[in-house]
mmCIF file of C-alpha atoms in Angstrom:
data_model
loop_
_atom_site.group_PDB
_atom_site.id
_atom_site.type_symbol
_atom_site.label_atom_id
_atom_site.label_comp_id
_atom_site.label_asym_id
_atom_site.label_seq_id
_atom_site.Cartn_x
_atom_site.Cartn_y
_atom_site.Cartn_z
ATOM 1 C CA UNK A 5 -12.435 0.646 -9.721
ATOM 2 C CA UNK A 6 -11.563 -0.645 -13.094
ATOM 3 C CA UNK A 7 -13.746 1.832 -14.784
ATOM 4 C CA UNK A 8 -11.826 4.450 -13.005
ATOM 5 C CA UNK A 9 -8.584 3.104 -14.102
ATOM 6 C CA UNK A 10 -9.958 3.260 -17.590
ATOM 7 C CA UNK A 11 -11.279 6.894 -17.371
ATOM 8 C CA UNK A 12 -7.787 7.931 -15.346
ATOM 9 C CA UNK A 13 -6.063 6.435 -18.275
ATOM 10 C CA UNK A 14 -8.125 8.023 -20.974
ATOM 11 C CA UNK A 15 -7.511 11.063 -19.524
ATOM 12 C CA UNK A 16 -3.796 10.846 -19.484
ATOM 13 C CA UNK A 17 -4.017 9.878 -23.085
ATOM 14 C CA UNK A 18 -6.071 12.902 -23.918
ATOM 15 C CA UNK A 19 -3.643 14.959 -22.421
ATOM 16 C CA UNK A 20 -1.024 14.092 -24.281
ATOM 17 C CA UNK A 21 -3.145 16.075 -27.383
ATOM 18 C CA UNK A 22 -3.509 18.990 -25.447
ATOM 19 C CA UNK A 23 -2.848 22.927 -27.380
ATOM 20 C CA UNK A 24 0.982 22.974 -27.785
ATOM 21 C CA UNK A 25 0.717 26.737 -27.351
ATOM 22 C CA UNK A 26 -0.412 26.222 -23.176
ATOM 23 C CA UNK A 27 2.342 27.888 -20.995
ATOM 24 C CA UNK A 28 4.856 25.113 -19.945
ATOM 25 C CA UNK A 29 4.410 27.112 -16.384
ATOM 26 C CA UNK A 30 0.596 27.297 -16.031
ATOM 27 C CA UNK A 31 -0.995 24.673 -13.570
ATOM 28 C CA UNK A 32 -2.979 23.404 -16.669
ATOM 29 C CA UNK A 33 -0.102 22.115 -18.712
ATOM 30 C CA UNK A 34 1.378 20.692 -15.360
ATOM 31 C CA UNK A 35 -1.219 18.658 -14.582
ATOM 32 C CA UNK A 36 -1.666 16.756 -18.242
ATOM 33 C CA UNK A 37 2.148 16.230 -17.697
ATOM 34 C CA UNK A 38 1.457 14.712 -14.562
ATOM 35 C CA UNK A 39 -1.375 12.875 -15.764
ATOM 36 C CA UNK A 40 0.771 11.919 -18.722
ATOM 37 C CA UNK A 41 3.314 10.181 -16.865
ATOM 38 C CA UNK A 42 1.124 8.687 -13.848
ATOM 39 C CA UNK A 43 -0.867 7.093 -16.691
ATOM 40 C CA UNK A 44 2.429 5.698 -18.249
ATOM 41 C CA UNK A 45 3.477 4.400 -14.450
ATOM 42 C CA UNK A 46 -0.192 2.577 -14.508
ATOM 43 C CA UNK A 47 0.251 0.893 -17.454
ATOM 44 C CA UNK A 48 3.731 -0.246 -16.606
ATOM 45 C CA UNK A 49 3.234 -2.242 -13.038
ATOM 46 C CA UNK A 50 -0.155 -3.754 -14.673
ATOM 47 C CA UNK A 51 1.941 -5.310 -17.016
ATOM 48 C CA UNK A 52 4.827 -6.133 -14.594
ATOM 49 C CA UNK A 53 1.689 -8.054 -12.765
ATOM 50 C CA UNK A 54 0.957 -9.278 -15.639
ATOM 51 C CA UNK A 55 4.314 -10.621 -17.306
ATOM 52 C CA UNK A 56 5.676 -12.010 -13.601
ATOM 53 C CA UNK A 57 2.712 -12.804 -11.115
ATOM 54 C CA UNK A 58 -0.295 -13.773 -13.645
ATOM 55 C CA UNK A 59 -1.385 -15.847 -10.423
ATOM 56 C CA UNK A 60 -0.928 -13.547 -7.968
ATOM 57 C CA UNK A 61 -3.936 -13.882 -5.867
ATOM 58 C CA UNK A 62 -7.038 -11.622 -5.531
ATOM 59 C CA UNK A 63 -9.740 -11.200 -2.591
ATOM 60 C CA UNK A 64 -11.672 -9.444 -1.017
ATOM 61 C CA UNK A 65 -9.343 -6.053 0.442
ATOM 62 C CA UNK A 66 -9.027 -3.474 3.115
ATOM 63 C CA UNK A 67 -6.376 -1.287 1.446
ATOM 64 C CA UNK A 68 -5.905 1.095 4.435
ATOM 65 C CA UNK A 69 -4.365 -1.011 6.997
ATOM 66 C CA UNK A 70 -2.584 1.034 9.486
ATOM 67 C CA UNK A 71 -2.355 1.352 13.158
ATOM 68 C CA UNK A 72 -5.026 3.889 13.203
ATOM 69 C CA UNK A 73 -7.443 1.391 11.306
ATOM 70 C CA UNK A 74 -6.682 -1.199 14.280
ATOM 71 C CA UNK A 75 -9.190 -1.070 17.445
ATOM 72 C CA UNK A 76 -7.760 -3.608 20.121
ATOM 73 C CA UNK A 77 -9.841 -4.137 23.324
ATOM 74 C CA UNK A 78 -8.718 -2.403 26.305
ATOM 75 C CA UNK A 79 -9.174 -5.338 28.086
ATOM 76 C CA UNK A 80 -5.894 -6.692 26.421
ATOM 77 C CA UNK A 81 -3.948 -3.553 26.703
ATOM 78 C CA UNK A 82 -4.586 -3.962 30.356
ATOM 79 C CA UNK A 83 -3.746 -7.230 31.110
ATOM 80 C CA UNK A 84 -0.091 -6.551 28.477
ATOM 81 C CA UNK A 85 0.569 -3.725 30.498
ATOM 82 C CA UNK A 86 0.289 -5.675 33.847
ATOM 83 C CA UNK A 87 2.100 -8.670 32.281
ATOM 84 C CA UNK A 88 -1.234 -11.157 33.306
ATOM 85 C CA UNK A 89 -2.453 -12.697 30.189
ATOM 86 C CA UNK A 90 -5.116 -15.600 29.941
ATOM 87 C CA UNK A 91 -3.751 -17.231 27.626
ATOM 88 C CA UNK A 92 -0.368 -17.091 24.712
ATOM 89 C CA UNK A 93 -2.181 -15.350 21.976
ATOM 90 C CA UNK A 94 -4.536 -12.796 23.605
ATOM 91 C CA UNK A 95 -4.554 -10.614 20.056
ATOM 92 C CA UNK A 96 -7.632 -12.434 17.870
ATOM 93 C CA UNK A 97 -10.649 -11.981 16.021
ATOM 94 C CA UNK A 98 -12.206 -11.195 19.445
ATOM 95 C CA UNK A 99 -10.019 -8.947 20.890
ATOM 96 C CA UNK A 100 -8.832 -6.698 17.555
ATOM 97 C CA UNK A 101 -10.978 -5.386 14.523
ATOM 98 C CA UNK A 102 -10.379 -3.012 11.850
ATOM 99 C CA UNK A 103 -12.395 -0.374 11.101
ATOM 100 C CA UNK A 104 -12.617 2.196 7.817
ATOM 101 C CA UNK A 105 -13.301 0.330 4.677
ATOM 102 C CA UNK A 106 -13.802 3.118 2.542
ATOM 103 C CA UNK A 107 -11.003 2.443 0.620
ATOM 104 C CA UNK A 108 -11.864 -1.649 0.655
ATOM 105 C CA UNK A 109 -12.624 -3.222 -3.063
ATOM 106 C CA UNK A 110 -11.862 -6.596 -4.757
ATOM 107 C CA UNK A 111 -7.708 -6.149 -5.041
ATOM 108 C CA UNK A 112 -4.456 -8.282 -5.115
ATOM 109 C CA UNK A 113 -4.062 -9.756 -1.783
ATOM 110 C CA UNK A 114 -0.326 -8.942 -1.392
ATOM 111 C CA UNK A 115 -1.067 -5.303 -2.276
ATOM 112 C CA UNK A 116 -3.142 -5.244 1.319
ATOM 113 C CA UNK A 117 -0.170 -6.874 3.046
ATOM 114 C CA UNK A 118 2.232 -4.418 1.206
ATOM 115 C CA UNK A 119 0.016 -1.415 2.397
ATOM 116 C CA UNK A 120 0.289 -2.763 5.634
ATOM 117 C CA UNK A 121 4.249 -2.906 5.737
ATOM 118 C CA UNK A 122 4.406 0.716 4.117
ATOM 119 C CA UNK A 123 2.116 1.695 7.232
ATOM 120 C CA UNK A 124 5.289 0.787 9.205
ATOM 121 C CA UNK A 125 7.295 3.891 7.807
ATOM 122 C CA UNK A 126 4.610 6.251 9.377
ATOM 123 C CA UNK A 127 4.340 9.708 7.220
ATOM 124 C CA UNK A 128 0.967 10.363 9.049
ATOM 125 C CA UNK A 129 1.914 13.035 11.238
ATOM 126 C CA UNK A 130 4.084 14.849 9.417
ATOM 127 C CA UNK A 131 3.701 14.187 5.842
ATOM 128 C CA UNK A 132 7.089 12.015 5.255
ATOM 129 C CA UNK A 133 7.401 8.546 5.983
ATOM 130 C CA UNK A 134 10.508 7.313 7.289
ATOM 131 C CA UNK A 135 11.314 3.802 5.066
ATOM 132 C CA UNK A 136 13.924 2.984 7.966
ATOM 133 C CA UNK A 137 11.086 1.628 9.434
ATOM 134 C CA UNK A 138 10.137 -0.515 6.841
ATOM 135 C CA UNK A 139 9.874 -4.681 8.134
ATOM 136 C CA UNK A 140 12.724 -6.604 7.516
ATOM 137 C CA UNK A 141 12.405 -9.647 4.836
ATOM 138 C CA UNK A 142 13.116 -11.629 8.148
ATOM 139 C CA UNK A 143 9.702 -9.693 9.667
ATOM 140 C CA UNK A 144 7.627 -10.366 6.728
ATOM 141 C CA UNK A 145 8.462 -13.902 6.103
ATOM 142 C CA UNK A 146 7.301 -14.030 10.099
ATOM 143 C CA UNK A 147 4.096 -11.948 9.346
ATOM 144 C CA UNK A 148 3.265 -13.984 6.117
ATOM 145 C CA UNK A 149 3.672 -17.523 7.576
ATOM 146 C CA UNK A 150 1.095 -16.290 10.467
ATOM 147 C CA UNK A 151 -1.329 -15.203 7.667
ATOM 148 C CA UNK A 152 -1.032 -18.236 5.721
ATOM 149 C CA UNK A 153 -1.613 -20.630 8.452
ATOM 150 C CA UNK A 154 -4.616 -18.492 9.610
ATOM 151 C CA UNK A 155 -5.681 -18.362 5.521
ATOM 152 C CA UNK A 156 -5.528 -22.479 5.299
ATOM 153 C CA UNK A 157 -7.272 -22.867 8.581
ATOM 154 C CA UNK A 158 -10.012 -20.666 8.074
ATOM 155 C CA UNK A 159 -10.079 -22.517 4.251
ATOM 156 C CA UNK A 160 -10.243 -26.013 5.535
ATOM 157 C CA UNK A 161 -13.319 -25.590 8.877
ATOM 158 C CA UNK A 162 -14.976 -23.546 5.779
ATOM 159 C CA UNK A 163 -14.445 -26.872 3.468
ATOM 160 C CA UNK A 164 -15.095 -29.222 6.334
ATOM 161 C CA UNK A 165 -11.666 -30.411 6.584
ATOM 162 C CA UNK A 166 -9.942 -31.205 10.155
ATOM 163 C CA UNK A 167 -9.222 -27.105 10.906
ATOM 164 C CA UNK A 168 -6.204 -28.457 13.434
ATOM 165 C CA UNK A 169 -3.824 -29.978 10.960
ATOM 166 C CA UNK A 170 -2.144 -26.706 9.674
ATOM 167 C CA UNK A 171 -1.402 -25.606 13.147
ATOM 168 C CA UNK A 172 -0.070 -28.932 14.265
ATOM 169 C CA UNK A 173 2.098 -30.293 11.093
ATOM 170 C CA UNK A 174 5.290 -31.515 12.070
ATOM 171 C CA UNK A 175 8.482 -29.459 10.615
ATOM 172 C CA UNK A 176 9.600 -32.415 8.304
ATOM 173 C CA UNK A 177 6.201 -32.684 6.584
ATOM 174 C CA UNK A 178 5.777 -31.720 3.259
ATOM 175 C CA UNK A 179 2.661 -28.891 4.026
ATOM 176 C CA UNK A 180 5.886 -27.257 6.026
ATOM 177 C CA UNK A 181 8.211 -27.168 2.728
ATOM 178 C CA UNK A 182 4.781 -26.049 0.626
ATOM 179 C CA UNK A 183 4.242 -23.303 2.776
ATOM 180 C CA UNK A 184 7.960 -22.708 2.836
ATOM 181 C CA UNK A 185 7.937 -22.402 -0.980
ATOM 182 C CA UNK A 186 4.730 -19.941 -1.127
ATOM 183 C CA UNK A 187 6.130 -17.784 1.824
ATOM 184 C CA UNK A 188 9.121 -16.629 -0.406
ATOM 185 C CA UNK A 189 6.729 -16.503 -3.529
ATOM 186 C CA UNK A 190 4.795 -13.915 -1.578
ATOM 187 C CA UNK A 191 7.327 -12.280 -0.662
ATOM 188 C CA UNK A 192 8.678 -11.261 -3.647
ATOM 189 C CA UNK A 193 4.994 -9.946 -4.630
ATOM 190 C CA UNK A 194 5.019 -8.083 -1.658
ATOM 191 C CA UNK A 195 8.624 -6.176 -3.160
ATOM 192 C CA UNK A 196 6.527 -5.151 -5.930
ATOM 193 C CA UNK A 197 3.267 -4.363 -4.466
ATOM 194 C CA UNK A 198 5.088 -2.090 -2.065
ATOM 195 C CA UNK A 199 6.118 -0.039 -4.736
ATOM 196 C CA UNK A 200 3.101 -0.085 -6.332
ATOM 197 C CA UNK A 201 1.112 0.827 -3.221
ATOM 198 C CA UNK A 202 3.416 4.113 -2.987
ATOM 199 C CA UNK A 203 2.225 5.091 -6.551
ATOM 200 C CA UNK A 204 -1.539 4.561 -5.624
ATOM 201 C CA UNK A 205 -1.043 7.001 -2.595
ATOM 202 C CA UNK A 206 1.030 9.281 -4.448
ATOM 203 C CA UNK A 207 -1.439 9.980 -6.844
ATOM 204 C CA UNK A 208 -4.093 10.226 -4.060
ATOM 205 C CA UNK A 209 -1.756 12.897 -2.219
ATOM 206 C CA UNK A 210 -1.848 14.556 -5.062
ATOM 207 C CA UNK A 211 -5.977 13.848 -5.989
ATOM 208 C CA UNK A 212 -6.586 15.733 -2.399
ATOM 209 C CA UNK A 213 -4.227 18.337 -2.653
ATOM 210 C CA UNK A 214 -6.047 19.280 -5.688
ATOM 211 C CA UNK A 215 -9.188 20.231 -3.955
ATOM 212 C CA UNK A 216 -7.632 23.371 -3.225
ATOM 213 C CA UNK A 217 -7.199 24.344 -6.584
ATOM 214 C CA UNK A 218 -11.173 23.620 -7.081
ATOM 215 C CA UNK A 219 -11.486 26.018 -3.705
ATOM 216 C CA UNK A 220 -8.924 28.691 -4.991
ATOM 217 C CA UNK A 221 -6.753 28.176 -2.083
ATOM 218 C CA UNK A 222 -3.633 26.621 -4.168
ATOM 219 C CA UNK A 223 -0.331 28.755 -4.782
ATOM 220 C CA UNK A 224 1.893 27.851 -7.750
ATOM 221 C CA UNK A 225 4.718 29.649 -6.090
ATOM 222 C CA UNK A 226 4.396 27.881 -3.001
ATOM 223 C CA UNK A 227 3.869 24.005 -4.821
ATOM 224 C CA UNK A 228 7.865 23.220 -4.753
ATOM 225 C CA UNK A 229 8.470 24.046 -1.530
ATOM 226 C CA UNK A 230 5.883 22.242 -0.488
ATOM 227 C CA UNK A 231 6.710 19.305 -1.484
ATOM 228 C CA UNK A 232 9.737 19.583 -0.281
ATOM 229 C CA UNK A 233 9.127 20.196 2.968
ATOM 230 C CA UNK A 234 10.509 23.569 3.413
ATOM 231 C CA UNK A 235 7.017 25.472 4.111
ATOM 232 C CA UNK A 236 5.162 23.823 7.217
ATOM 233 C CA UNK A 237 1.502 24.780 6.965
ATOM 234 C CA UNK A 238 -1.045 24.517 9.774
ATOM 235 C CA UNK A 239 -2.655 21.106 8.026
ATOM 236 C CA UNK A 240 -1.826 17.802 7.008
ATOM 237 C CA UNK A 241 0.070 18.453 3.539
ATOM 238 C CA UNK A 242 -1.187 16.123 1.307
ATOM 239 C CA UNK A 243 0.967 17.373 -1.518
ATOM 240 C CA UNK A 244 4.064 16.736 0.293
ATOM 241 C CA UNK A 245 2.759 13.029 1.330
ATOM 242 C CA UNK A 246 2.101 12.197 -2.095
ATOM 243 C CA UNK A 247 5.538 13.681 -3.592
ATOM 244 C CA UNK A 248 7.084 11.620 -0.791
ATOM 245 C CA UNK A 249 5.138 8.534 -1.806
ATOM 246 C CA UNK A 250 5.808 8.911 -5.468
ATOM 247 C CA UNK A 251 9.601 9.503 -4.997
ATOM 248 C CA UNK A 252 9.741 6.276 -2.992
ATOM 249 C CA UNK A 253 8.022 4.643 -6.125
ATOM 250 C CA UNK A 254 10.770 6.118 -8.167
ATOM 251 C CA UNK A 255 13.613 4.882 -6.165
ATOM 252 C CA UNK A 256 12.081 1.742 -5.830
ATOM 253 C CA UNK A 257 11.228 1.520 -9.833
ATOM 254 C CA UNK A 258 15.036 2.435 -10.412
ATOM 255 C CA UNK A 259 16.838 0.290 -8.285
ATOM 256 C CA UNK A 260 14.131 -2.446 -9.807
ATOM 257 C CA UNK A 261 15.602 -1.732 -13.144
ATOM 258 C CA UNK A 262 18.800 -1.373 -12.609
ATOM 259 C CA UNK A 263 18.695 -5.374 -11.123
#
């Protein structure tokens, strides 16, 4: 992945040193000014990661979280539907997997958890996710508290440590304020990894819709309208999606800055 980065980067840079004399309206020249600037938006979150969450932590990641990643049994469907459940928490790592991990690789933790939140907005279906949708800071506090506990009690049976204490501190302990503490740290990564994650999947929007160009399927007069939404084709249109997901980094960006 990193040697992609590097190569994506290179690219952009080579780009930059491309013939003046290329028409500012031929697909060529639009694409190195793409390039150009994606390769500028690279550089700057790695270095926002850098400057403000040099320990952000990194594991092992799925990167594709979303409801159609997430098989649940149908034996807990059932019993949900018919209100008869065995027990409190019938949703485990028995009775739900994920699957598709062809996008999985060695990431920022919070990035997988930010996917998973943009996943929320939907955009599937139609092409344009709808950020009304997106979890409440309320929501993911919830969601990140769950994964924490579940992180520090799969941490301490692996270290040999009593695997019941996280579950069972009381609420004036001080493992309750830690957790506290690291909860709203986390948080806060998540704000920028969200953003972030809309840049990676703008640029693969953009990566896919590109294959028609290799096929000779791509119009130039038809790109704008496109992307923004006004021509409905029979497929999926990646090029919309990933205009969609790079404007939402773009909002998100300026309303960073402007804080």
């Amino acid at each position: 992945e990193g040697t992609t980065g590097k190569q994506f980067l290179n690219n952009g840079e080579g780009a930059s040193r491309q013939n003046n004399s290329t028409s500012k309206n031929s697909p060529i020249f639009i694409a190195n000014e793409m390039i150009c600037y994606l390769s500028d938006q690279l550089k700057w979150v790695q270095s926002l990661i850098d400057e403000q969450y040099p320990d952000a932590p990194i594991g092992f990641c799925h990167n594709d979280v979303n409801a159609g990643n997430i098989l649940v049994n149908a034996s807990v469907q059932d019993a949900e539907t018919s209100g008869k459940h065995e027990n409190d928490e019938p949703y485990n790592a028995e009775t739900v997997c994920l699957i598709d991990y062809e996008y999985c690789s060695i990431n920022y933790t919070m990035y997988d958890i930010a996917n998973f939140f943009n996943e929320h907005t939907g955009g599937n279906d139609n092409g344009i996710p709808n950020y009304a949708l997106y979890p409440s800071v309320e929501r993911q506090c919830h969601f990140l508290e769950a994964y924490l506990r579940e992180r520090d009690f799969i941490d301490s049976k692996t270290h040999g440590g009593n695997a019941n204490t996280d579950a069972n501190v009381d609420a004036n302990d001080d493992p309750v304020k830690d957790i506290s503490s690291e909860i709203t740290h986390l948080q806060s990564q998540v704000e920028i990894f969200q953003m972030i994650n809309s840049l990676y999947w703008g640029i693969w929007g953009i990566v896919q819709a590109a294959e028609e160009v290799r096929i000779g399927t791509f119009r130039v007069d038809d790109a704008r309208s496109r992307m923004m939404g006004e021509i409905d084709g029979d497929e999926w249109d990646y090029l919309k999606y990933g205009r969609n997901r790079l404007e939402r980094f773009r909002d998100c960006k300026g309303k960073m800055m402007r804080c």
